[in-house]
Short mmCIF file of C-alpha atoms in Angstrom, two decimals:
data_model
loop_
_atom_site.label_atom_id
_atom_site.label_comp_id
_atom_site.label_asym_id
_atom_site.label_seq_id
_atom_site.Cartn_x
_atom_site.Cartn_y
_atom_site.Cartn_z
CA MET A 26 0.00 0.00 0.00
CA ALA A 27 2.98 2.29 0.59
CA LYS A 28 3.95 1.92 -3.04
CA ALA A 29 0.44 2.68 -4.25
CA ALA A 30 0.42 5.79 -2.10
CA GLU A 31 3.53 7.25 -3.60
CA SER A 32 2.49 6.57 -7.18
CA SER A 33 -1.03 7.88 -6.67
CA GLY A 34 0.38 11.22 -5.60
CA ASP A 35 0.33 12.17 -9.27
CA PRO A 36 -3.38 12.45 -10.16
CA GLY A 37 -2.68 12.72 -13.86
CA THR A 38 -1.51 9.13 -14.26
CA THR A 39 -4.06 6.51 -15.15
CA SER A 40 -1.48 3.79 -15.66
CA PRO A 41 -2.49 0.29 -14.51
CA ARG A 42 0.94 -0.29 -12.99
CA PRO A 43 0.04 0.47 -9.35
CA LEU A 44 -2.93 -1.88 -9.64
CA MET A 45 -0.80 -4.69 -11.07
CA ARG A 46 1.79 -4.06 -8.43
CA ASP A 47 -0.81 -4.32 -5.69
CA LEU A 48 -2.33 -7.43 -7.19
CA LYS A 49 1.08 -9.01 -7.44
CA ALA A 50 1.78 -8.14 -3.81
CA VAL A 51 -1.51 -9.70 -2.77
CA GLY A 52 -0.80 -12.79 -4.83
CA LYS A 53 2.66 -13.10 -3.34
CA LYS A 54 1.17 -13.00 0.13
CA PHE A 55 -1.34 -15.67 -0.80
CA MET A 56 1.59 -17.88 -1.73
CA HIS A 57 3.26 -17.16 1.58
CA VAL A 58 0.16 -18.28 3.42
CA LEU A 59 -0.19 -21.44 1.37
CA TYR A 60 3.43 -22.39 1.96
CA PRO A 61 4.14 -20.88 5.36
CA ARG A 62 7.77 -20.37 6.13
CA LYS A 63 9.31 -18.07 8.65
CA SER A 64 9.48 -14.99 6.47
CA ASN A 65 8.74 -11.38 7.14
CA THR A 66 6.97 -10.49 3.92
CA LEU A 67 3.50 -10.56 5.39
CA LEU A 68 4.58 -8.45 8.30
CA ARG A 69 6.77 -5.96 6.50
CA ASP A 70 4.55 -4.96 3.59
CA TRP A 71 1.18 -5.34 5.14
CA ASP A 72 -1.94 -4.54 3.22
CA LEU A 73 -5.59 -5.12 3.86
CA TRP A 74 -6.73 -5.78 0.30
CA GLY A 75 -6.17 -9.49 0.55
CA PRO A 76 -8.15 -9.88 3.77
CA LEU A 77 -10.94 -7.78 2.27
CA ILE A 78 -11.15 -9.92 -0.86
CA LEU A 79 -11.12 -13.11 1.20
CA CYS A 80 -13.71 -11.85 3.65
CA VAL A 81 -16.09 -10.70 0.92
CA THR A 82 -15.69 -14.02 -0.92
CA LEU A 83 -16.34 -16.01 2.22
CA ALA A 84 -19.35 -13.91 3.19
CA LEU A 85 -20.83 -14.16 -0.31
CA MET A 86 -20.45 -17.92 -0.35
CA LEU A 87 -21.91 -18.34 3.11
CA GLN A 88 -24.92 -16.32 2.17
CA ARG A 89 -28.14 -17.97 1.23
CA SER A 90 -30.88 -16.98 -1.14
CA SER A 91 -32.85 -14.24 0.52
CA ILE A 92 -36.17 -16.02 0.14
CA ASP A 93 -36.10 -17.99 3.34
CA SER A 94 -32.92 -16.67 4.84
CA GLU A 95 -35.00 -15.42 7.70
CA LYS A 96 -36.05 -18.84 8.87
CA ASP A 97 -32.90 -20.54 7.85
CA GLY A 98 -30.80 -19.38 10.73
CA GLY A 99 -27.51 -19.15 8.91
CA PRO A 100 -25.21 -16.16 9.06
CA GLN A 101 -26.00 -13.22 6.87
CA PHE A 102 -23.42 -11.40 4.80
CA ALA A 103 -23.08 -8.63 7.33
CA GLU A 104 -22.77 -11.10 10.19
CA VAL A 105 -19.85 -12.93 8.58
CA PHE A 106 -18.17 -9.63 7.85
CA VAL A 107 -18.62 -8.41 11.40
CA ILE A 108 -17.40 -11.67 12.90
CA VAL A 109 -14.27 -11.75 10.79
CA TRP A 110 -13.27 -8.15 11.32
CA PHE A 111 -14.41 -7.83 14.89
CA GLY A 112 -12.73 -11.12 15.73
CA ALA A 113 -9.49 -10.05 14.08
CA VAL A 114 -9.51 -6.70 15.88
CA THR A 115 -10.19 -8.37 19.22
CA ILE A 116 -7.35 -10.83 18.76
CA THR A 117 -5.01 -8.02 17.77
CA LEU A 118 -5.97 -5.97 20.80
CA ASN A 119 -5.50 -9.01 23.00
CA SER A 120 -2.08 -9.62 21.54
CA LYS A 121 -1.00 -6.04 22.08
CA LEU A 122 -2.38 -5.92 25.61
CA LEU A 123 -0.41 -9.03 26.49
CA GLY A 124 2.70 -7.16 25.51
CA GLY A 125 3.34 -8.32 21.96
CA ASN A 126 5.42 -6.11 19.71
CA ILE A 127 3.46 -6.35 16.52
CA SER A 128 1.63 -3.42 15.07
CA PHE A 129 -2.13 -3.27 14.83
CA PHE A 130 -2.40 -3.45 11.06
CA GLN A 131 0.31 -6.06 10.68
CA SER A 132 -1.65 -8.38 12.93
CA LEU A 133 -4.91 -7.70 11.08
CA CYS A 134 -3.10 -8.39 7.82
CA VAL A 135 -1.77 -11.75 9.00
CA LEU A 136 -5.09 -12.89 10.47
CA GLY A 137 -6.96 -11.84 7.35
CA TYR A 138 -4.59 -13.53 4.94
CA CYS A 139 -4.62 -16.77 6.92
CA ILE A 140 -8.34 -17.12 6.20
CA LEU A 141 -7.26 -18.18 2.69
CA PRO A 142 -7.18 -21.94 3.44
CA LEU A 143 -10.66 -21.74 4.94
CA THR A 144 -11.95 -19.85 1.90
CA VAL A 145 -10.56 -22.65 -0.26
CA ALA A 146 -12.35 -25.12 2.04
CA MET A 147 -15.59 -23.20 1.51
CA LEU A 148 -15.18 -23.44 -2.27
CA VAL A 149 -14.53 -27.18 -2.05
CA CYS A 150 -17.51 -27.65 0.26
CA ARG A 151 -19.83 -25.86 -2.12
CA LEU A 152 -18.63 -28.08 -4.93
CA VAL A 153 -19.04 -31.23 -2.84
CA LEU A 154 -22.54 -30.13 -1.83
CA LEU A 155 -23.59 -30.27 -5.48
CA ALA A 156 -23.32 -34.05 -5.23
CA GLU A 157 -25.91 -36.13 -3.40
CA PRO A 158 -26.23 -35.51 0.33
CA GLY A 159 -25.37 -38.22 2.81
CA PRO A 160 -22.84 -39.24 5.40
CA ILE A 161 -20.04 -39.62 2.84
CA ASN A 162 -20.68 -36.10 1.62
CA PHE A 163 -20.43 -34.90 5.19
CA MET A 164 -17.27 -36.87 5.89
CA VAL A 165 -15.53 -35.38 2.88
CA ARG A 166 -16.51 -31.89 3.92
CA LEU A 167 -15.46 -32.53 7.50
CA PHE A 168 -12.08 -33.78 6.39
CA VAL A 169 -11.46 -30.81 4.11
CA VAL A 170 -12.52 -28.28 6.74
CA VAL A 171 -10.38 -29.89 9.44
CA VAL A 172 -7.31 -29.94 7.22
CA MET A 173 -7.78 -26.32 6.17
CA PHE A 174 -8.41 -25.28 9.75
CA ALA A 175 -5.12 -26.84 10.81
CA TRP A 176 -3.42 -25.11 7.88
CA SER A 177 -4.77 -21.71 8.91
CA ILE A 178 -3.61 -22.20 12.47
CA VAL A 179 -0.13 -23.29 11.40
CA ALA A 180 0.19 -20.41 8.96
CA SER A 181 -0.91 -17.72 11.40
CA THR A 182 1.14 -19.18 14.24
CA ALA A 183 4.24 -19.14 12.05
CA PHE A 184 3.82 -15.42 11.56
CA LEU A 185 2.45 -14.31 14.89
CA ALA A 186 4.18 -16.46 17.46
CA ASP A 187 7.50 -14.66 17.35
CA SER A 188 6.00 -11.35 18.32
CA GLN A 189 4.96 -12.54 21.77
CA PRO A 190 7.11 -12.98 24.84
CA PRO A 191 7.70 -16.70 25.31
CA ASN A 192 5.82 -17.00 28.58
CA ARG A 193 2.62 -15.74 26.99
CA LYS A 194 2.65 -17.41 23.61
CA ALA A 195 -0.17 -19.80 24.44
CA LEU A 196 -2.30 -16.95 25.76
CA ALA A 197 -1.91 -15.10 22.46
CA ILE A 198 -2.41 -18.14 20.21
CA TYR A 199 -5.57 -19.50 21.85
CA PRO A 200 -7.88 -16.69 20.60
CA VAL A 201 -6.57 -17.33 17.06
CA PHE A 202 -7.55 -20.97 17.48
CA LEU A 203 -11.03 -19.97 18.67
CA PHE A 204 -11.43 -17.51 15.79
CA TYR A 205 -10.62 -20.02 13.05
CA PHE A 206 -12.64 -22.69 14.84
CA VAL A 207 -15.77 -20.53 14.69
CA ILE A 208 -15.20 -19.76 11.02
CA SER A 209 -14.67 -23.47 10.32
CA TRP A 210 -17.90 -24.26 12.12
CA MET A 211 -19.77 -21.73 9.97
CA ILE A 212 -18.31 -23.34 6.85
CA LEU A 213 -19.05 -26.89 7.97
CA THR A 214 -22.67 -26.21 8.92
CA PHE A 215 -23.45 -24.47 5.67
CA THR A 216 -26.50 -26.11 4.15
CA PRO A 217 -27.81 -24.89 0.84
CA GLN A 218 -31.47 -24.66 0.05
CA MET B 11 13.73 12.05 46.52
CA ALA B 12 15.09 11.84 42.98
CA ALA B 13 17.58 9.11 43.84
CA VAL B 14 14.99 7.09 45.71
CA ASP B 15 12.53 7.56 42.87
CA ASP B 16 15.12 6.33 40.41
CA LEU B 17 15.62 3.22 42.49
CA GLN B 18 11.91 2.64 42.72
CA PHE B 19 11.27 3.35 39.08
CA GLU B 20 14.14 1.29 37.82
CA GLU B 21 12.88 -1.77 39.63
CA PHE B 22 9.41 -1.36 38.29
CA GLY B 23 10.67 -0.28 34.88
CA ASP B 24 12.23 -3.71 34.40
CA ALA B 25 8.93 -5.33 35.10
CA ALA B 26 7.11 -3.10 32.65
CA THR B 27 9.51 -3.45 29.75
CA SER B 28 10.20 -7.12 30.21
CA ALA B 29 6.85 -7.82 28.64
CA ALA B 30 8.00 -6.07 25.48
CA ASN B 31 11.39 -7.78 25.46
CA PRO B 32 11.09 -11.45 24.80
CA GLY B 33 13.61 -13.49 26.63
CA THR B 34 13.55 -11.58 29.87
CA THR B 35 11.55 -13.01 32.67
CA THR B 36 9.38 -11.12 35.06
CA ILE B 37 10.00 -12.02 38.66
CA HIS B 38 6.97 -11.53 40.84
CA ILE B 39 7.99 -11.36 44.44
CA GLU B 40 5.07 -12.83 46.32
CA GLY B 41 5.15 -12.45 50.04
CA PRO B 42 3.53 -14.75 52.57
CA SER B 43 -0.21 -14.30 53.17
CA GLU B 44 -0.87 -10.62 53.04
CA SER B 45 -2.37 -8.70 55.90
CA PRO B 46 -6.16 -8.73 55.60
CA THR B 47 -6.44 -4.96 55.80
CA HIS B 48 -4.78 -4.57 52.42
CA GLN B 49 -7.16 -3.10 49.87
CA PRO B 50 -5.64 -3.89 46.51
CA GLY B 51 -7.99 -1.88 44.34
CA LEU B 52 -7.01 1.56 45.53
CA PRO B 53 -4.44 3.35 43.37
CA ARG B 54 -1.67 4.84 45.42
CA GLY B 55 0.11 8.05 44.78
CA SER B 56 3.82 8.15 45.42
CA GLY B 57 3.57 8.85 49.13
CA GLY B 58 6.35 9.15 51.61
CA GLU B 59 5.35 5.89 53.29
CA GLU B 60 6.59 3.95 50.28
CA ASP B 61 10.03 5.44 50.66
CA ASP B 62 10.24 4.11 54.18
CA GLU B 63 9.12 0.68 53.15
CA LEU B 64 11.55 0.61 50.28
CA LEU B 65 14.45 0.68 52.70
CA GLY B 66 13.02 -2.25 54.58
CA ASN B 67 13.21 -5.74 53.16
CA ASP B 68 9.60 -6.72 53.57
CA ASP B 69 8.42 -8.81 50.63
CA SER B 70 4.74 -8.32 51.19
CA ASP B 71 5.23 -4.58 51.22
CA LYS B 72 7.07 -4.83 47.94
CA THR B 73 4.07 -6.62 46.50
CA GLU B 74 1.86 -3.84 47.78
CA LEU B 75 4.25 -1.33 46.28
CA LEU B 76 4.14 -2.95 42.86
CA ALA B 77 0.41 -3.44 43.05
CA GLY B 78 -0.11 0.19 43.95
CA GLN B 79 2.30 1.41 41.29
CA LYS B 80 0.77 -0.75 38.60
CA LYS B 81 -2.47 1.13 38.43
CA SER B 82 -1.02 4.61 38.42
CA SER B 83 -1.25 5.21 34.65
CA PRO B 84 -4.20 7.39 33.71
CA PHE B 85 -7.13 5.47 32.36
CA TRP B 86 -6.98 6.91 28.89
CA THR B 87 -3.57 5.42 28.12
CA PHE B 88 -2.97 1.99 26.66
CA GLU B 89 -0.60 1.09 29.49
CA TYR B 90 -3.43 1.29 31.99
CA TYR B 91 -5.26 -1.51 30.27
CA GLN B 92 -2.10 -3.51 29.82
CA THR B 93 -1.92 -3.88 33.58
CA PHE B 94 -5.02 -6.04 33.42
CA PHE B 95 -3.34 -8.45 31.03
CA ASP B 96 -0.19 -8.83 33.02
CA VAL B 97 -0.43 -12.58 33.40
CA ASP B 98 1.66 -15.44 32.14
CA THR B 99 0.40 -18.70 30.72
CA TYR B 100 1.11 -20.68 33.87
CA GLN B 101 -0.75 -18.13 35.98
CA VAL B 102 -3.87 -18.44 33.86
CA PHE B 103 -3.65 -22.22 34.08
CA ASP B 104 -3.23 -22.03 37.85
CA ARG B 105 -6.28 -19.85 38.19
CA ILE B 106 -8.34 -22.18 36.03
CA LYS B 107 -7.18 -25.12 38.12
CA GLY B 108 -8.12 -23.22 41.25
CA SER B 109 -11.61 -22.67 39.95
CA LEU B 110 -12.00 -26.36 39.21
CA LEU B 111 -10.78 -27.62 42.57
CA PRO B 112 -12.28 -25.57 45.35
CA ILE B 113 -10.44 -26.31 48.56
CA PRO B 114 -12.44 -25.60 51.68
CA GLY B 115 -10.98 -22.74 53.60
CA LYS B 116 -8.82 -21.49 50.76
CA ASN B 117 -9.97 -18.29 49.19
CA PHE B 118 -9.66 -18.10 45.39
CA VAL B 119 -8.86 -14.42 45.42
CA ARG B 120 -6.21 -14.60 48.10
CA LEU B 121 -4.64 -17.74 46.80
CA TYR B 122 -4.54 -17.17 43.09
CA ILE B 123 -5.31 -13.61 42.21
CA ARG B 124 -3.14 -11.98 44.89
CA SER B 125 -3.91 -8.41 43.85
CA ASN B 126 -3.13 -9.11 40.21
CA PRO B 127 -6.60 -9.44 38.72
CA ASP B 128 -6.57 -10.02 35.02
CA LEU B 129 -9.19 -9.50 32.37
CA TYR B 130 -7.75 -12.06 29.98
CA GLY B 131 -9.29 -15.02 31.78
CA PRO B 132 -12.82 -13.67 32.23
CA PHE B 133 -13.01 -12.31 28.67
CA TRP B 134 -11.80 -15.37 26.83
CA ILE B 135 -13.51 -17.87 29.10
CA CYS B 136 -16.80 -16.07 28.43
CA ALA B 137 -16.09 -16.01 24.69
CA THR B 138 -15.33 -19.72 24.66
CA LEU B 139 -18.42 -20.43 26.74
CA VAL B 140 -20.63 -18.47 24.34
CA PHE B 141 -19.48 -20.51 21.38
CA ALA B 142 -19.43 -23.77 23.35
CA ILE B 143 -23.06 -23.34 24.37
CA ALA B 144 -24.23 -22.23 20.92
CA ILE B 145 -22.35 -24.95 19.03
CA SER B 146 -23.17 -27.73 21.50
CA GLY B 147 -26.81 -26.73 21.53
CA ASN B 148 -26.90 -26.80 17.77
CA LEU B 149 -25.15 -30.20 17.62
CA SER B 150 -27.36 -31.64 20.31
CA ASN B 151 -30.55 -30.56 18.59
CA PHE B 152 -29.25 -32.00 15.34
CA LEU B 153 -28.53 -35.37 16.95
CA ILE B 154 -31.84 -35.48 18.80
CA HIS B 155 -33.93 -34.74 15.73
CA LEU B 156 -31.76 -36.79 13.40
CA GLY B 157 -34.25 -39.36 12.17
CA GLU B 158 -37.29 -37.13 11.92
CA LYS B 159 -38.86 -36.52 8.54
CA THR B 160 -40.04 -33.02 9.34
CA TYR B 161 -36.76 -31.72 10.68
CA HIS B 162 -34.54 -29.53 8.53
CA TYR B 163 -31.18 -28.67 9.99
CA VAL B 164 -30.54 -24.99 10.61
CA PRO B 165 -27.31 -23.61 12.02
CA GLU B 166 -29.29 -21.32 14.35
CA PHE B 167 -26.81 -18.54 14.14
CA ARG B 168 -29.00 -16.07 16.01
CA LYS B 169 -28.42 -18.02 19.18
CA VAL B 170 -24.78 -17.00 19.25
CA SER B 171 -25.70 -13.37 19.77
CA ILE B 172 -28.25 -14.29 22.39
CA ALA B 173 -25.74 -16.47 24.23
CA ALA B 174 -23.15 -13.70 24.04
CA THR B 175 -25.55 -11.17 25.53
CA ILE B 176 -26.54 -13.46 28.37
CA ILE B 177 -23.06 -14.61 29.30
CA TYR B 178 -21.34 -11.25 29.10
CA ALA B 179 -24.18 -9.50 30.91
CA TYR B 180 -23.93 -12.06 33.69
CA ALA B 181 -20.16 -11.82 33.88
CA TRP B 182 -20.17 -8.02 34.20
CA LEU B 183 -23.46 -6.88 35.68
CA VAL B 184 -23.68 -9.37 38.53
CA PRO B 185 -20.16 -8.52 39.77
CA LEU B 186 -21.05 -4.85 39.47
CA ALA B 187 -24.17 -5.29 41.56
CA LEU B 188 -22.34 -7.46 44.07
CA TRP B 189 -19.48 -4.97 44.35
CA GLY B 190 -21.92 -2.12 44.88
CA PHE B 191 -23.73 -4.10 47.52
CA LEU B 192 -20.51 -5.03 49.33
CA MET B 193 -19.30 -1.45 49.26
CA TRP B 194 -22.59 -0.33 50.76
CA ARG B 195 -22.40 -2.94 53.51
CA ASN B 196 -18.79 -1.96 54.09
CA SER B 197 -19.87 1.53 54.93
CA LYS B 198 -22.16 0.19 57.60
CA VAL B 199 -20.25 -2.73 59.01
CA MET B 200 -16.47 -2.83 59.09
CA ASN B 201 -15.53 -5.94 57.14
CA ILE B 202 -12.06 -7.32 57.37
CA VAL B 203 -12.00 -8.55 53.81
CA SER B 204 -13.12 -6.51 50.85
CA TYR B 205 -12.60 -7.00 47.16
CA SER B 206 -12.08 -4.60 44.32
CA PHE B 207 -14.45 -4.66 41.37
CA LEU B 208 -11.88 -6.29 39.10
CA GLU B 209 -11.22 -9.07 41.56
CA ILE B 210 -14.92 -9.88 41.67
CA VAL B 211 -15.09 -9.88 37.87
CA CYS B 212 -12.05 -12.14 37.85
CA VAL B 213 -13.60 -14.66 40.28
CA TYR B 214 -16.83 -14.76 38.34
CA GLY B 215 -15.03 -15.16 35.04
CA TYR B 216 -12.88 -18.03 36.19
CA SER B 217 -15.77 -19.70 37.99
CA LEU B 218 -17.58 -19.95 34.65
CA PHE B 219 -14.83 -22.15 33.25
CA ILE B 220 -16.42 -25.38 34.51
CA TYR B 221 -19.40 -24.70 32.24
CA ILE B 222 -17.33 -25.14 29.10
CA PRO B 223 -16.85 -28.92 29.41
CA THR B 224 -20.33 -29.10 30.91
CA ALA B 225 -21.81 -27.49 27.79
CA VAL B 226 -19.93 -29.91 25.56
CA LEU B 227 -21.15 -32.87 27.62
CA TRP B 228 -24.70 -31.58 27.45
CA ILE B 229 -24.74 -32.87 23.89
CA ILE B 230 -25.50 -36.28 25.36
CA PRO B 231 -29.27 -36.53 24.93
CA GLN B 232 -30.13 -38.02 28.30
CA LYS B 233 -32.06 -35.96 30.80
CA ALA B 234 -30.52 -37.65 33.82
CA VAL B 235 -26.98 -37.11 32.53
CA ARG B 236 -27.69 -33.44 31.86
CA TRP B 237 -29.09 -32.78 35.29
CA ILE B 238 -26.22 -34.60 36.99
CA LEU B 239 -23.84 -32.39 35.02
CA VAL B 240 -25.75 -29.31 36.16
CA MET B 241 -25.40 -30.41 39.75
CA ILE B 242 -21.70 -31.07 39.48
CA ALA B 243 -20.93 -27.80 37.70
CA LEU B 244 -23.10 -25.81 40.07
CA GLY B 245 -21.49 -27.51 43.04
CA ILE B 246 -17.98 -26.69 41.96
CA SER B 247 -18.42 -23.13 40.74
CA GLY B 248 -20.98 -22.30 43.40
CA SER B 249 -18.62 -23.39 46.12
CA VAL B 250 -15.79 -21.35 44.63
CA LEU B 251 -18.00 -18.28 44.72
CA ALA B 252 -19.41 -19.02 48.15
CA MET B 253 -16.00 -19.61 49.69
CA THR B 254 -14.69 -16.43 48.11
CA PHE B 255 -17.47 -14.19 49.31
CA TRP B 256 -18.19 -15.69 52.69
CA PRO B 257 -15.24 -13.92 54.35
CA ALA B 258 -16.48 -10.64 52.93
CA VAL B 259 -19.91 -10.84 54.51
CA ARG B 260 -19.19 -12.95 57.55
CA GLU B 261 -18.89 -9.95 59.87
CA ASP B 262 -22.26 -8.69 58.88
CA ASN B 263 -25.70 -9.45 60.16
CA ARG B 264 -26.20 -13.21 59.95
CA ARG B 265 -29.28 -13.07 57.81
CA ILE B 266 -27.84 -10.56 55.36
CA ALA B 267 -24.71 -12.67 55.01
CA LEU B 268 -26.66 -15.81 54.28
CA ALA B 269 -29.01 -13.96 51.94
CA THR B 270 -26.03 -12.62 49.98
CA ILE B 271 -24.44 -16.02 49.55
CA GLY B 272 -27.83 -17.49 48.74
CA THR B 273 -28.46 -14.89 46.03
CA ILE B 274 -25.04 -15.51 44.48
CA VAL B 275 -25.69 -19.24 44.26
CA LEU B 276 -29.26 -18.69 43.07
CA LEU B 277 -28.18 -16.44 40.18
CA HIS B 278 -25.57 -18.99 39.21
CA THR B 279 -28.21 -21.70 39.20
CA LEU B 280 -30.53 -19.60 37.08
CA LEU B 281 -27.77 -19.08 34.54
CA SER B 282 -26.95 -22.75 34.10
CA VAL B 283 -30.53 -24.03 34.14
CA GLY B 284 -31.64 -21.22 31.82
CA CYS B 285 -28.90 -22.00 29.31
CA LEU B 286 -29.73 -25.69 29.42
CA ALA B 287 -33.42 -25.03 28.85
CA TYR B 288 -33.03 -22.46 26.10
CA PHE B 289 -30.21 -23.82 23.98
CA PHE B 290 -30.77 -27.55 24.33
CA ASP B 291 -33.99 -29.20 23.24
CA ALA B 292 -35.46 -31.78 25.54
CA PRO B 293 -34.45 -35.28 24.54
CA GLU B 294 -37.29 -37.67 23.84
CA MET B 295 -37.57 -40.57 26.17
CA ASP B 296 -38.50 -43.06 23.48
CA HIS B 297 -36.50 -41.57 20.65
CA LEU B 298 -33.76 -43.79 19.30
CA PRO B 299 -30.63 -41.71 18.70
CA THR B 300 -29.71 -43.60 15.57
CA ALA B 301 -30.18 -42.63 11.97
CA THR B 302 -32.19 -45.71 11.12
CA VAL B 303 -35.53 -44.82 12.64
CA ALA B 304 -38.48 -46.65 11.12
CA PRO B 305 -40.21 -44.19 8.82
CA ASN B 306 -43.63 -45.15 10.14
CA GLN B 307 -42.95 -43.62 13.49
CA THR B 308 -44.19 -40.11 13.96
CA VAL B 309 -42.42 -38.65 16.88
CA ALA B 310 -44.09 -35.67 18.46
CA THR B 311 -41.49 -33.08 19.26
CA ALA B 312 -41.89 -31.56 22.68
CA LYS B 313 -41.33 -27.94 21.70
#
């Protein structure tokens, strides 16, 4: 985002380069989440575009047709949005209050990007749900969601764990676990009409 | 004064910055059982009495010193709120263990909190409890109504917000009312033991921990099992609360003391029974919890 800021200082340019640069940065971060190593890229050049894209995608897919969404009892678009962002903000505040030395937006960035595996799980689940319902259908979905949940936890822990003092690591990681667990539950219990 | 202040500040400064520096450890110097007249909630200004105590080597006074100094940041700074999260992993585990194993005669606040109340435990235990109740209730209803033709599974997402409102309201408003009541009684009758608001919130928060495994076990669709679980959970957390607050009201009029403890336990009972009734459907006595129910059976749901 820093790069976009400096190139957008010139209002006359309508070149697509800043957009491509941003997209490339987002894509690079997606790769870092999918293959988590101990690298600083996510932390150093944080941006919130990736988390926004992922959150909107997830919320759109979790949404139902509006006809009987009242009775259905599933989360609405706004509810998913609020849970993701409010949850991420709460975890970040918790981490900072415990004495972690990570900045507010860096932490939001990491938490948002690590929703990527769960978004992939949502896509897979929607595809699997096109087949006939039954216990096998459910088992496949359960397996996919559990694997992606573990992936999200591993990815976010790889980035966040170092910022906490060692005697409080577990205290900072547990809310992340709860956060992704709730999102996984929303994905697993998604039933189409 | 400057030299003494430097000494004081340097010692506390280490404790404050060690949280930001990984690798350094914070040493909490805990004295033997503190004197009962100590009121941990009151912020202390840098008075001359602390200078005198600094020269002495009294550990419990050092604890008082640190406790008093901790809360001296103004409430609009971030550091003020950091003092409520000044706990390590093992401390949180100890406090949770203390809430699960109430020892008669041992006071939860004196033994575990020791003038370092934290908000981490109450907040995240309540959050976990909210989701545990909502998810377990949903799962339990799904399993109970599994074979029925007329049942369509819904995730019941609304119930999360309802559970959150109930749990957080309980965890904050009841301690507030109790604290106000104890302060009022304190003005009339001189009690030896009194608690700050945060300590009461802390006790209530940690006492709710037992309900997390209870909520998960409530998935089992047997009435008897559920009520036994209610009894056990109520017994444990109720006794933690009762043993914590008995010393605070013991000096008072006998009937008021008993009424206070009775109200505390009653509210706790209402919370657990209310959650069980609202989030978990009643299991049918003759309903087979398997997926292969004969399709000719029409089971009347007791809604």
